[in-house]
XYZ file of C-alpha atoms in Angstrom:
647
model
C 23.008 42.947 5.973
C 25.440 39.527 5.475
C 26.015 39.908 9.240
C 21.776 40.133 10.070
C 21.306 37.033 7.695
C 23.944 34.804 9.429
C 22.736 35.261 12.502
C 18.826 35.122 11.836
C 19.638 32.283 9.075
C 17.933 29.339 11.214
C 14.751 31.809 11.511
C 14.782 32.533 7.859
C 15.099 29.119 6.912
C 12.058 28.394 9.201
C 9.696 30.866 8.023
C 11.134 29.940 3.874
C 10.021 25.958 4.984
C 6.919 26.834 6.585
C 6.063 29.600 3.499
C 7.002 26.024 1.024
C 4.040 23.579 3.124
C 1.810 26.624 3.142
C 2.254 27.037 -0.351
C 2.143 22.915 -1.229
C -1.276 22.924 0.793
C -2.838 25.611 -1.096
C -1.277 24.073 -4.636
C -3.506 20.993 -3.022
C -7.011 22.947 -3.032
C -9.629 24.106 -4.713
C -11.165 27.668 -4.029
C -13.545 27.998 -1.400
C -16.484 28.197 -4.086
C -16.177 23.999 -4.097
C -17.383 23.973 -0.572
C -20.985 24.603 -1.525
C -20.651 20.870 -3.175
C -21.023 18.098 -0.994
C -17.686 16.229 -1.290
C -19.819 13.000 -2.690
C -23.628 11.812 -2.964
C -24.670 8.319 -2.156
C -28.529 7.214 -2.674
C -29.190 10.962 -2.302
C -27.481 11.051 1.069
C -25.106 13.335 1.052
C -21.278 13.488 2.420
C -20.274 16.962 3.708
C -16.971 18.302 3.018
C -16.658 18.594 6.768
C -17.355 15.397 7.918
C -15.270 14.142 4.857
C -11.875 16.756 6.099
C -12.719 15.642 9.649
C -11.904 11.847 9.163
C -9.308 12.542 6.831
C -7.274 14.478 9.683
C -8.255 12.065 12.097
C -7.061 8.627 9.703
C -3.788 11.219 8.647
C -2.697 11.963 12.806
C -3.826 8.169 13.921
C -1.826 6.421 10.835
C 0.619 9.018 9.815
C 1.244 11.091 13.071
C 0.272 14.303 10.639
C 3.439 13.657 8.894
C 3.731 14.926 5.235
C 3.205 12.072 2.528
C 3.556 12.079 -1.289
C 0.718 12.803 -3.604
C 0.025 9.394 -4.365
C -0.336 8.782 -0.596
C -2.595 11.080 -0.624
C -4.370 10.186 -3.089
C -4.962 7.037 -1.875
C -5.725 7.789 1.285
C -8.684 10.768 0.353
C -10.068 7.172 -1.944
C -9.955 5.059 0.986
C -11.890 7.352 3.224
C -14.201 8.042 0.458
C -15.165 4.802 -0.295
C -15.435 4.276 3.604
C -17.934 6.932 3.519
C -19.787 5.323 0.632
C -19.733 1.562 2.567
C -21.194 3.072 6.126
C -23.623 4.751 4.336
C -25.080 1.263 2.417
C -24.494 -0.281 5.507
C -26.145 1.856 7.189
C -28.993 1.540 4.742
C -29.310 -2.279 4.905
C -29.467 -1.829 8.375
C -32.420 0.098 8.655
C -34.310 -1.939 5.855
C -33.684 -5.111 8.099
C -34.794 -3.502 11.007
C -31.775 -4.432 13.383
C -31.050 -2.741 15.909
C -28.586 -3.702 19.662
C -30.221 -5.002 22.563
C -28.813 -4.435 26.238
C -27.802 -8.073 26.162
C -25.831 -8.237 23.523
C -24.197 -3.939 24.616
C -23.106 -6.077 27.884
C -21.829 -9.558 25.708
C -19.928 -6.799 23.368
C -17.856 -4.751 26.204
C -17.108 -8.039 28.227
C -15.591 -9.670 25.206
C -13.631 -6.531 24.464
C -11.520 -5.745 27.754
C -8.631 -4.731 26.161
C -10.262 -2.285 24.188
C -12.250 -0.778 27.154
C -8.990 -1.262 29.172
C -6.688 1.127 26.837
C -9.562 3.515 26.134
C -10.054 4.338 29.893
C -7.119 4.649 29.990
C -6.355 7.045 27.516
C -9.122 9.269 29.325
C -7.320 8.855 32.880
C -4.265 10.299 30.997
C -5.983 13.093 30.287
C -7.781 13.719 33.864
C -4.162 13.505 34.798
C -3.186 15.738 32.626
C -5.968 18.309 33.362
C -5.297 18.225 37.137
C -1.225 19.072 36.440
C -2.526 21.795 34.731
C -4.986 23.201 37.710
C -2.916 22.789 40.491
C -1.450 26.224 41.948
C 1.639 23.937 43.893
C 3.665 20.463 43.591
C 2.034 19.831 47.048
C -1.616 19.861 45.492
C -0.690 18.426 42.317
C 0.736 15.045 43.828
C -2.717 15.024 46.545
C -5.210 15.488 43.937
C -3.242 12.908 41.319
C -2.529 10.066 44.007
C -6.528 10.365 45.184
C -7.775 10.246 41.936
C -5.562 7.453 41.101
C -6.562 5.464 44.178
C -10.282 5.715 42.635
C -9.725 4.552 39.516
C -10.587 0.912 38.586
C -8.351 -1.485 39.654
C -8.156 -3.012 36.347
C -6.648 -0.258 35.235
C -4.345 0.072 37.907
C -3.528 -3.505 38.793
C -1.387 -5.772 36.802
C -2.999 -8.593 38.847
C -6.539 -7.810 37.742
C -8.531 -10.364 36.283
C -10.921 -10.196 33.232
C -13.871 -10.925 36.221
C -12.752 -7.677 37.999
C -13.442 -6.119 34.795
C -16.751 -7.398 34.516
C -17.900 -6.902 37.787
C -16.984 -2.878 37.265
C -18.774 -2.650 34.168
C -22.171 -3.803 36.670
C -21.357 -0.844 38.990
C -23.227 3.169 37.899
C -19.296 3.942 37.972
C -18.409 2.633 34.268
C -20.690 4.769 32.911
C -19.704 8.053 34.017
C -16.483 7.671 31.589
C -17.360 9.818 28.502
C -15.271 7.205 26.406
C -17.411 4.133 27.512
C -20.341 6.524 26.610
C -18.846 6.727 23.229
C -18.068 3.422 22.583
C -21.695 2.355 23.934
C -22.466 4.523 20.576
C -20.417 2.717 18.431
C -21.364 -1.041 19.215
C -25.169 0.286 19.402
C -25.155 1.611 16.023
C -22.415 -0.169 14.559
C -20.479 -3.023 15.592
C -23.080 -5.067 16.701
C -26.190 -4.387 14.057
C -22.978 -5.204 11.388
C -22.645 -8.483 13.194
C -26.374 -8.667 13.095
C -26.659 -8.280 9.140
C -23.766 -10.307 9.053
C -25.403 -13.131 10.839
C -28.459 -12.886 8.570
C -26.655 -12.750 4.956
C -25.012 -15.675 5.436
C -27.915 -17.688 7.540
C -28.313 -19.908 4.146
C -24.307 -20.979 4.828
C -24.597 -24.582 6.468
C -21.409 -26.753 5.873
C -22.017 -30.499 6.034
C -19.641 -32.952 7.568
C -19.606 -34.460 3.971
C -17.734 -31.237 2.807
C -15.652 -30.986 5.564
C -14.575 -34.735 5.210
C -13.939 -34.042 1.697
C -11.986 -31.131 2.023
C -9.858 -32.596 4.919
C -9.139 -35.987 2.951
C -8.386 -33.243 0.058
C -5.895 -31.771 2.691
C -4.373 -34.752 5.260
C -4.314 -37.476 2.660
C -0.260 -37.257 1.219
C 1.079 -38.793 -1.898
C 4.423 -40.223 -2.779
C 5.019 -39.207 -6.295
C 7.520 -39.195 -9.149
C 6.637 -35.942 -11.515
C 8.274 -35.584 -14.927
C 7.926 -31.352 -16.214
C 8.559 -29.926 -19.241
C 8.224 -26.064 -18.985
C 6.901 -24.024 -21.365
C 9.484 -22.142 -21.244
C 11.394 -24.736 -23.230
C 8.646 -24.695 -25.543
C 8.411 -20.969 -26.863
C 6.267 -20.251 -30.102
C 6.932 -17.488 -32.522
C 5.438 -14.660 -32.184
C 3.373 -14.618 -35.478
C 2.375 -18.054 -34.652
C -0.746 -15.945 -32.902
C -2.130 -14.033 -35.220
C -5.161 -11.116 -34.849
C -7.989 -13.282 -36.132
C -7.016 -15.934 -33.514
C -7.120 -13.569 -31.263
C -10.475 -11.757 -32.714
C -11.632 -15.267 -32.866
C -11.127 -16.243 -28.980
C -12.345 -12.713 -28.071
C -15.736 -12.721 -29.585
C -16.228 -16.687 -28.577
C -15.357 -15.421 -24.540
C -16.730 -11.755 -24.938
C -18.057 -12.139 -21.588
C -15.015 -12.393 -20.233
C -13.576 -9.336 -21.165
C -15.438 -6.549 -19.651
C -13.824 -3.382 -18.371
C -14.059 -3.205 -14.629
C -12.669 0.100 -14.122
C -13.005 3.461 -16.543
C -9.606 3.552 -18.463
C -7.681 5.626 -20.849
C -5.178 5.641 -23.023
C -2.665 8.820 -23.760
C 0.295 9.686 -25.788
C 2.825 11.499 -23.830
C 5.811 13.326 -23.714
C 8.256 13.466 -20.984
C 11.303 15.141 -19.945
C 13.412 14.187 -16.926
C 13.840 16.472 -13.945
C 17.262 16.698 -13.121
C 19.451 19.180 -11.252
C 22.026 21.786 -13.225
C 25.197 23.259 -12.886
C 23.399 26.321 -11.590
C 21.512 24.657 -9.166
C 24.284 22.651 -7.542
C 25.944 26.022 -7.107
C 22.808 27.623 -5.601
C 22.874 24.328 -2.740
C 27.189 25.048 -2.387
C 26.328 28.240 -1.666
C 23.248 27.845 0.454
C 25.554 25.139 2.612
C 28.839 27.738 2.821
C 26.562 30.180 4.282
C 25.151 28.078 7.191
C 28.988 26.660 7.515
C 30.066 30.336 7.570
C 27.279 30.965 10.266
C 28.712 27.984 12.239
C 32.397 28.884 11.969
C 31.013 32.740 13.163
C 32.171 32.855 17.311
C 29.944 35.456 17.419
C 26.900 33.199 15.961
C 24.693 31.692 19.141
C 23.516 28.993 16.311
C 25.021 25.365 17.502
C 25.395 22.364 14.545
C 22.314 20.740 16.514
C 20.175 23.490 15.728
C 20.788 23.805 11.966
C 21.000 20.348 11.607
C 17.478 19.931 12.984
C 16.302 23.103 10.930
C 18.729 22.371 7.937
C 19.289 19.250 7.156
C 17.604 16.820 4.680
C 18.599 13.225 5.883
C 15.518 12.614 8.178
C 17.017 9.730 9.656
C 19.804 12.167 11.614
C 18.077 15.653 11.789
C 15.935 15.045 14.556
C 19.240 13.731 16.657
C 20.984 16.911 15.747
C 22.570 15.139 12.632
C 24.034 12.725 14.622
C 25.315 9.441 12.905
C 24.540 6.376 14.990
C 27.923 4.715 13.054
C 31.065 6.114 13.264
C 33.493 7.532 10.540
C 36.189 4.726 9.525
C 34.487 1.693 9.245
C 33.431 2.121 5.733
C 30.113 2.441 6.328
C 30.166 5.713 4.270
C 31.229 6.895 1.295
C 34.673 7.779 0.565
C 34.463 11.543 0.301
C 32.529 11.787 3.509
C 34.686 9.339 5.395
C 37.926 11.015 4.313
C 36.637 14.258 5.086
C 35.622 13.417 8.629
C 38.272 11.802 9.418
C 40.314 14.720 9.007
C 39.098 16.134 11.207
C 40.010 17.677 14.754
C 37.807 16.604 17.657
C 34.948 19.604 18.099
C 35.722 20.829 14.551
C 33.382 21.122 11.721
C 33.957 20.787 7.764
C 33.844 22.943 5.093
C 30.647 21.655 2.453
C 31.788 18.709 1.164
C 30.048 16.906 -1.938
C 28.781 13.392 -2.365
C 26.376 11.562 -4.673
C 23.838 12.604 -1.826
C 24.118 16.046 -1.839
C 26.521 18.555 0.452
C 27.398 17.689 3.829
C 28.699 19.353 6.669
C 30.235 17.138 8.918
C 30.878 17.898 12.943
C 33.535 15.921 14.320
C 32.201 14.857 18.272
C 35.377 12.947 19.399
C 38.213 10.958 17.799
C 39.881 7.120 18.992
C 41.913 5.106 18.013
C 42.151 0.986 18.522
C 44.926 -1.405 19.295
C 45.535 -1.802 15.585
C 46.021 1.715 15.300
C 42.474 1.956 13.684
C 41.024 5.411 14.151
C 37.567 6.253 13.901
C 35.331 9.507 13.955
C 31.751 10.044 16.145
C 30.459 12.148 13.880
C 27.452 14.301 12.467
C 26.326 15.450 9.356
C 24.042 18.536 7.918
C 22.977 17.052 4.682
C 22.199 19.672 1.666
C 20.413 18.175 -1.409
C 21.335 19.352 -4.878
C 17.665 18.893 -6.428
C 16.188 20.718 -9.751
C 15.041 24.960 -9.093
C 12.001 25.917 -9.486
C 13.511 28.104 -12.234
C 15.078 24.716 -13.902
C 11.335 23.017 -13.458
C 10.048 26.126 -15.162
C 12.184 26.331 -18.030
C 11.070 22.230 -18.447
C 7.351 23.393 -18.241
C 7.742 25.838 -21.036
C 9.162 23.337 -23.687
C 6.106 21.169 -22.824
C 3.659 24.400 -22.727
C 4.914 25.564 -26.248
C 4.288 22.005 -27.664
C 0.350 22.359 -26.047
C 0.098 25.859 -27.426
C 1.044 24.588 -30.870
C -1.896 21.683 -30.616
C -4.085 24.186 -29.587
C -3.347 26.194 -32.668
C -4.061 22.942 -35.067
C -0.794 21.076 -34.965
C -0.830 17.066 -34.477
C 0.350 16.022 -30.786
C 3.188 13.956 -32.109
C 4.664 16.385 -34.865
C 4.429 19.586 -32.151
C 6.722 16.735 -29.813
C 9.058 16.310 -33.132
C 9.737 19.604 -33.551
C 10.998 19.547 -30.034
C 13.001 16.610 -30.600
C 11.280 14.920 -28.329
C 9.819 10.980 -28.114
C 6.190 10.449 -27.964
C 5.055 7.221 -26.529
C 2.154 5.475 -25.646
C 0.845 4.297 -22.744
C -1.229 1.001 -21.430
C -4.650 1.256 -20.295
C -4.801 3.855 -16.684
C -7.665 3.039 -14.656
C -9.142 6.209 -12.651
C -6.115 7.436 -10.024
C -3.338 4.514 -11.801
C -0.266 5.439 -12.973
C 1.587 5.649 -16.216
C 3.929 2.761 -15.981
C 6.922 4.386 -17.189
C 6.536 7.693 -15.180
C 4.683 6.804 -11.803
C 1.831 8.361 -9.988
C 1.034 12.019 -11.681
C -0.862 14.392 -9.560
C -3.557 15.728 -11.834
C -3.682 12.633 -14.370
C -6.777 11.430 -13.277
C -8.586 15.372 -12.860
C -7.564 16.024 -16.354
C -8.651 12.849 -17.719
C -11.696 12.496 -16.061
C -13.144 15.701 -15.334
C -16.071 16.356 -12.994
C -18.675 18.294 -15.156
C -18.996 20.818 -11.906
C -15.604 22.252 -13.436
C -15.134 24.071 -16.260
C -13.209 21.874 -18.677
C -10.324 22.710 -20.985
C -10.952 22.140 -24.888
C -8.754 19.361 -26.418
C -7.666 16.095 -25.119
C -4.129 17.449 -24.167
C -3.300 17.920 -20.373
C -1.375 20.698 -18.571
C 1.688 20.415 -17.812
C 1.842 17.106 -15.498
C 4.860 16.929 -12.606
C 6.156 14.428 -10.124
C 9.899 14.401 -8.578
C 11.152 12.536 -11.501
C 9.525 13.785 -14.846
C 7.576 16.860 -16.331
C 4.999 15.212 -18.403
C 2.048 16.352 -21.299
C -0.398 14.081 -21.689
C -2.959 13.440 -24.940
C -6.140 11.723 -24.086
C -5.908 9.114 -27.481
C -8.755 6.670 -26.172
C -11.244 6.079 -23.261
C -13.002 3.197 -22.079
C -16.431 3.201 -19.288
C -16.980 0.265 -17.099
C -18.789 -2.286 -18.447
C -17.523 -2.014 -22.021
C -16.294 -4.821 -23.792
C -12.975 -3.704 -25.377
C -10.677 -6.094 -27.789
C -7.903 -3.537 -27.817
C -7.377 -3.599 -24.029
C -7.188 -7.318 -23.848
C -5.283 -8.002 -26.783
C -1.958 -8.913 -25.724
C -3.350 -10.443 -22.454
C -5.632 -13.014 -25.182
C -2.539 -13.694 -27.621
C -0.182 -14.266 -24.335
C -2.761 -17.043 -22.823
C -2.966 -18.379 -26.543
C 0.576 -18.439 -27.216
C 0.936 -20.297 -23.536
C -1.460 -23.054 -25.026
C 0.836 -23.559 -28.048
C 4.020 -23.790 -25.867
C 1.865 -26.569 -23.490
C 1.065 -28.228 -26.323
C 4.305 -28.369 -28.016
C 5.877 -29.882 -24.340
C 3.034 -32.404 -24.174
C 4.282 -33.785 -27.990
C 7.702 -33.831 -26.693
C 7.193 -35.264 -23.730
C 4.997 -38.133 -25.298
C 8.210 -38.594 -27.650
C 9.950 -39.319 -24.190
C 7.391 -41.263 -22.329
C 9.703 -44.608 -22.628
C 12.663 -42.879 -20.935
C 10.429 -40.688 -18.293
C 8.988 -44.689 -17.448
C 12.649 -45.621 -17.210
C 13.369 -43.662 -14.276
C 13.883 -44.392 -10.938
C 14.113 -42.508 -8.001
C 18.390 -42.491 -6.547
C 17.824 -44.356 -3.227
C 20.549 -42.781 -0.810
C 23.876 -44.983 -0.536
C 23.186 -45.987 -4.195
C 26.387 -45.208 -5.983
C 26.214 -48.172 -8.808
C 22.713 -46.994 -10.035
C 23.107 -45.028 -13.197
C 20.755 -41.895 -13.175
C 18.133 -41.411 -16.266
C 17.649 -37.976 -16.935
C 15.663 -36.420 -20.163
C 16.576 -33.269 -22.037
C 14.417 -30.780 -21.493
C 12.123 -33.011 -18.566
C 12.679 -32.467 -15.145
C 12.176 -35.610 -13.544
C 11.812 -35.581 -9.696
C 10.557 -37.836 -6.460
C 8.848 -35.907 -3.964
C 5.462 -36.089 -1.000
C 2.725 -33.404 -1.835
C -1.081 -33.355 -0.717
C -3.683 -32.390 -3.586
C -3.513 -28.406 -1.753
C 0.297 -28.529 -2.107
C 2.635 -27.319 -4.786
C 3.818 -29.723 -7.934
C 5.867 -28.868 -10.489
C 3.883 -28.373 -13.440
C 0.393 -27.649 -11.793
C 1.033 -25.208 -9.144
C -0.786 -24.940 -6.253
C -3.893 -26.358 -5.480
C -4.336 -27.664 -8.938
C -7.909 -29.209 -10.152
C -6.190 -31.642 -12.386
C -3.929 -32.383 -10.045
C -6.416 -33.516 -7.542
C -7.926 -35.985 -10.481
C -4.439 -37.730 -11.183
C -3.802 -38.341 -7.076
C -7.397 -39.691 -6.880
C -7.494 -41.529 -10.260
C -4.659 -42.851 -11.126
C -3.200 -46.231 -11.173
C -0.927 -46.877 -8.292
C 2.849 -47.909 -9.277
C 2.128 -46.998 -13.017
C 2.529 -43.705 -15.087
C 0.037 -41.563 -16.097
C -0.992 -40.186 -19.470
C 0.562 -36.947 -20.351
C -1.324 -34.036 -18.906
C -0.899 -30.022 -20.429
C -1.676 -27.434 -17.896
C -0.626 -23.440 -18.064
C 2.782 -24.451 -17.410
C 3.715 -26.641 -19.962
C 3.425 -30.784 -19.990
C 3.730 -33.384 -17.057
C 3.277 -36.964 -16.088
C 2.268 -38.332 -12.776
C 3.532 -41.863 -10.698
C 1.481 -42.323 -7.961
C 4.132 -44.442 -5.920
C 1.918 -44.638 -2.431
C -1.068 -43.042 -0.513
C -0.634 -42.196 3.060
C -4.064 -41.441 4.888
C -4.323 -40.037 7.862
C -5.477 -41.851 10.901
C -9.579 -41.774 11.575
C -8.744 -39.509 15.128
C -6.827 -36.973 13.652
C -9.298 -36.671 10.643
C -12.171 -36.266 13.045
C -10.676 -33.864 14.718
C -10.122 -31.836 11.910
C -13.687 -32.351 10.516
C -14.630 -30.837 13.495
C -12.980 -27.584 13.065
C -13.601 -27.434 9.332
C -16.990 -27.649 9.612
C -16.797 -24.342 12.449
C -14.336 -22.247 10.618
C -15.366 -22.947 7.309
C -18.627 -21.624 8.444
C -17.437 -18.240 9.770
C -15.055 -18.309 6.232
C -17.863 -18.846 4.186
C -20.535 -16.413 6.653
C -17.875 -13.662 6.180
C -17.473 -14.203 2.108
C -20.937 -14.633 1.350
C -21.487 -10.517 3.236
C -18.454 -9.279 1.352
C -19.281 -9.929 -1.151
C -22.981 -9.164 -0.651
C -22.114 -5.594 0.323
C -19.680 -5.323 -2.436
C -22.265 -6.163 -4.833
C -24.075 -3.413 -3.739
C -21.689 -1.017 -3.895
C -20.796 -2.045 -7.602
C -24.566 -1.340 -8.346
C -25.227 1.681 -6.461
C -24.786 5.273 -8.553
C -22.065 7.509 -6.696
C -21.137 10.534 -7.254
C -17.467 11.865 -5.962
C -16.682 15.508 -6.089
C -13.104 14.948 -4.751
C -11.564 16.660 -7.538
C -13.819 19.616 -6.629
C -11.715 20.385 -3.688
C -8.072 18.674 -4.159
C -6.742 18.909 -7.477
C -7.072 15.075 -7.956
């Protein structure tokens, strides 16, 4: 039976892999039953589960060439198409309110100003042709008629490096461009999408007009630099206590702003318990074991299995398993660690190692060939089958259980926190988790968001605690302890955010007294002018004092980027005297305005120019953001994700 195993071991770990995605996928799914919801409802239009599974597969083998990503990914990724689902279908609707539709002028304006699309789409679809005609012909002889002839028809911008973009518009005149099923396809695409977008683009932000007395402003704002001297004192010199804050100050600024503090998102809050997944003695053995069996299978003369083979079956560093566990460096350079590098180095050219045992996991190492330098340096080509010593199911099950007892005793009365005692383990508390976040100590947790927002088409579990929550790193039980909708105005959830902004003020206000205490000695400085070595420098404790060019967009130390009251002091101020002391977010600073430099009356109307153009299409393309985000804020959906994948 040992002997049938060894030899059918590369087969048995292919059907135990395939058995473990299988299983994953399924773990991933809902029952059939779900199907007979659609997977979400917009305006009462309705988005199928197929259509919805058909783009996903599509976005997964375009972006992710089908390869298998973690549950947040996915996550993520089902939300992204969703919500592209939801925006074609307003879009959509806006479009047929409006009344747009593409006419053939602008179908011909839309495929000449997109040759490279056309160009690599064609030819994706003479790839195929090819491909179909290798497949038909009976002989080489037929195979290499049939391919050069239909090569010699094919357009000769495809074909011809030296093809201009007028060859490709004089094709696209000819019955012949239409006969391609892809330019077919994309006709469908700009007709009912590109171009009545542009359309409804065009007429949302009609209103947007930018005068040449904005541009000029905004390029004066921009071209016009300032040498300045800038004296900073941080805030972070500057701390306040923490009780100088206290709740009513906070309660106070709250209710005076309570505008201000809506919740965007749904949120929650949960206590939680969590217990770290990590490998045991046991299961290290179990991996030792596992990787003496496939070395035993490789050291077998009777065994047809080669170290390329399990290595591409086997092994779990994806960087070498494809290459056969090849290592693009070689052994004795120290690019490894030393267990590995001793080990290969050991050995004989051809030979292969017993398991040996790293922080990464087992390896078995292949020795390809052996040299050695002029130095008498030797170093090892060599390959590696790389065996991970990760947590058992029956160690992630025995984790579970703790966590399931502690449920089972809430469920039978006990508080959440004194079941976790009893365990001896730590209940914390987390921030506020918006619909599909993460608990900031733990990560992403597939099922969080299911279990804490359920979808009233599934039956729902009494109590506020979770099951049994996992990701690589923890096993988790969460208790639901507060929720919040969007739209609510919340003081708990923007608490600390209120006393942190308040406490900031103090600080800014506490380096604007201190720096007004130093104003005489800021005034005393001068710049060090280079070759200067008799000038005695003035510097300020706690004041950084510095000479530097900046434009009203730029950075300054103590207003950032961009800064409104920055903008004032350039445009304001005094030139060759100090300014008053200003206090922004970031603590306390005065300004010398030492000398404007404008910039010359050609290059500013050049720039006027292309302000006014591009701040049009800026402003054009804002203004329909956020017009169609606006209406996707106010439109009712309804998602049903969680009806068919378990988040």
């Amino acid at each position: 039976m040992l002997t049938w195993i060894n030899e059918k071991a590369k087969w048995v770990i292919v059907i135990f892999a395939a058995g473990i995605v299988v299983g994953l996928l399924a773990m991933d799914r809902v029952p059939k039953g779900a199907q007979s919801y659609p997977v979400g409802v917009v305006n009462d239009r309705k988005i199928s589960y197929s259509e919805f599974d058909s783009r996903f597969k599509m976005v997964q083998q375009n972006q992710f060439q089908n390869q298998r990503l973690e549950d947040e990914q996915y996550a993520q990724l089902r939300n992204d198409i969703f919500r592209s689902f939801v925006r074609q279908i307003l879009l959509d609707e806006q479009i047929e309110k409006a009344g747009l539709a593409a006419s053939v002028a602008e179908l011909k304006s839309e495929f000449k100003n997109n040759f490279e699309v056309v160009r690599a789409r064609v030819i994706q679809e003479a790839q195929y042709r090819l491909s179909v005609i290798q497949q038909q012909a009976s002989s080489q002889e037929e195979l290499m008629q049939r391919s050069q002839a239909y090569i010699a028809g094919l357009p000769k911008f495809v074909t011809d490096t030296t093809a201009t973009k007028e060859d490709f518009e004089a094709w696209l005149e000819t019955p012949e461009a239409f006969k391609w099923s892809m330019m077919l396809q994309l006709e469908e695409e700009m007709k009912n999408s590109n171009i009545p977008v542009k359309q409804l683009q065009m007429l949302v932000g009609a209103g947007v007009h930018p005068t040449t007395l904005e541009a000029k402003w905004a390029i004066d704002r921009r071209l016009t630099d300032f040498d300045i001297d800038v004296a900073y004192a941080s805030n972070n010199d500057f701390a306040v206590a923490e009780d100088v804050v206290d709740t009513a100050m906070v309660k106070g600024y709250f209710n005076a702003h309570s505008d201000s503090f809506f919740v965007e998102n749904d949120a929650a809050k949960f206590q939680y318990v969590s217990i770290p997944v990590a490998a045991t003695a046991a299961d290290d053995e179990r991996v030792r074991e596992y990787a003496m069996t496939i070395y035993f299978q490789l050291a077998d003369t009777s065994s047809t299995a080669t170290f390329e083979e399990m290595a591409r079956i086997s092994s779990e560093d994806p960087s070498s398993a494809e290459n056969g566990g090849v290592l693009p460096q070689p052994a004795g350079q120290g690019v490894y660690v030393p267990e590995f590098e001793k080990a290969a180095l050991a050995l004989d050219s051809g030979a292969v190692s017993e398991p040996v045992k790293t922080q990464y996991g087992y390896h078995i190492i292949k020795c390809f060939g052996k040299s050695t330098d002029s130095t008498g340096k030797v170093t090892a080509d060599v390959g590696h089958i790389l065996l991970v010593v990760n947590a058992s199911s029956e160690t992630i099950d025995s984790l579970e259980k703790i966590l399931t007892g502690i449920k089972n005793d809430v469920a039978a009365g006990k508080d959440f926190a004194a079941a976790a005692k009893e365990k001896n383990l730590e209940v914390k508390e987390s921030g506020w988790v918006d619909r599909n976040g993460s608990i900031a100590d733990l990560g992403y947790l597939k099922g969080l968001t299911s279990f804490a927002w359920p979808n009233e088409n599934l039956p729902e579990e009494a109590g506020n605690v979770s099951p049994v929550l996992r990701n690589a790193k923890f096993v988790v039980l969460a208790n639901k302890v507060k929720e919040l909708k969007a739209g609510d105005r919340d003081f708990d959830m923007y608490f600390e955010s209120i006393k942190t902004a308040l406490k900031a003020k103090k600080s800014a206000n506490a380096a604007g007294v201190y720096l007004n205490s130093v104003a005489d000695k800021v005034k005393a400085w001068k710049a060090p002018v280079e070759g200067d070595s008799t000038a005695t420098p003035v510097t300020v404790e706690k004041v950084t004092i510095q000479n530097m060019k900046a434009s009203a967009e730029g950075y300054v130390n103590g207003f950032g980027y961009g800064s409104t009251a920055l903008y004032k002091v350039l445009n304001g101020q005094k030139v060759g005297e100090w300014g008053p002391v200003i206090e922004t977010d970031n603590g306390a600073v005065m300004v010398r305005v030492n000398n404007k430099i404008v910039a010359d009356d050609a290059a500013i109307e050049t720039a006027v120019k292309q302000e006014i153009e591009s701040a049009g299409r800026f402003a054009s393309m804002t203004m329909f953001n956020g017009f169609i985000s606006n209406i996707e804020k106010s439109t009712p959906v309804e998602s049903n994700l969680d009806l068919f994948y378990r988040d």
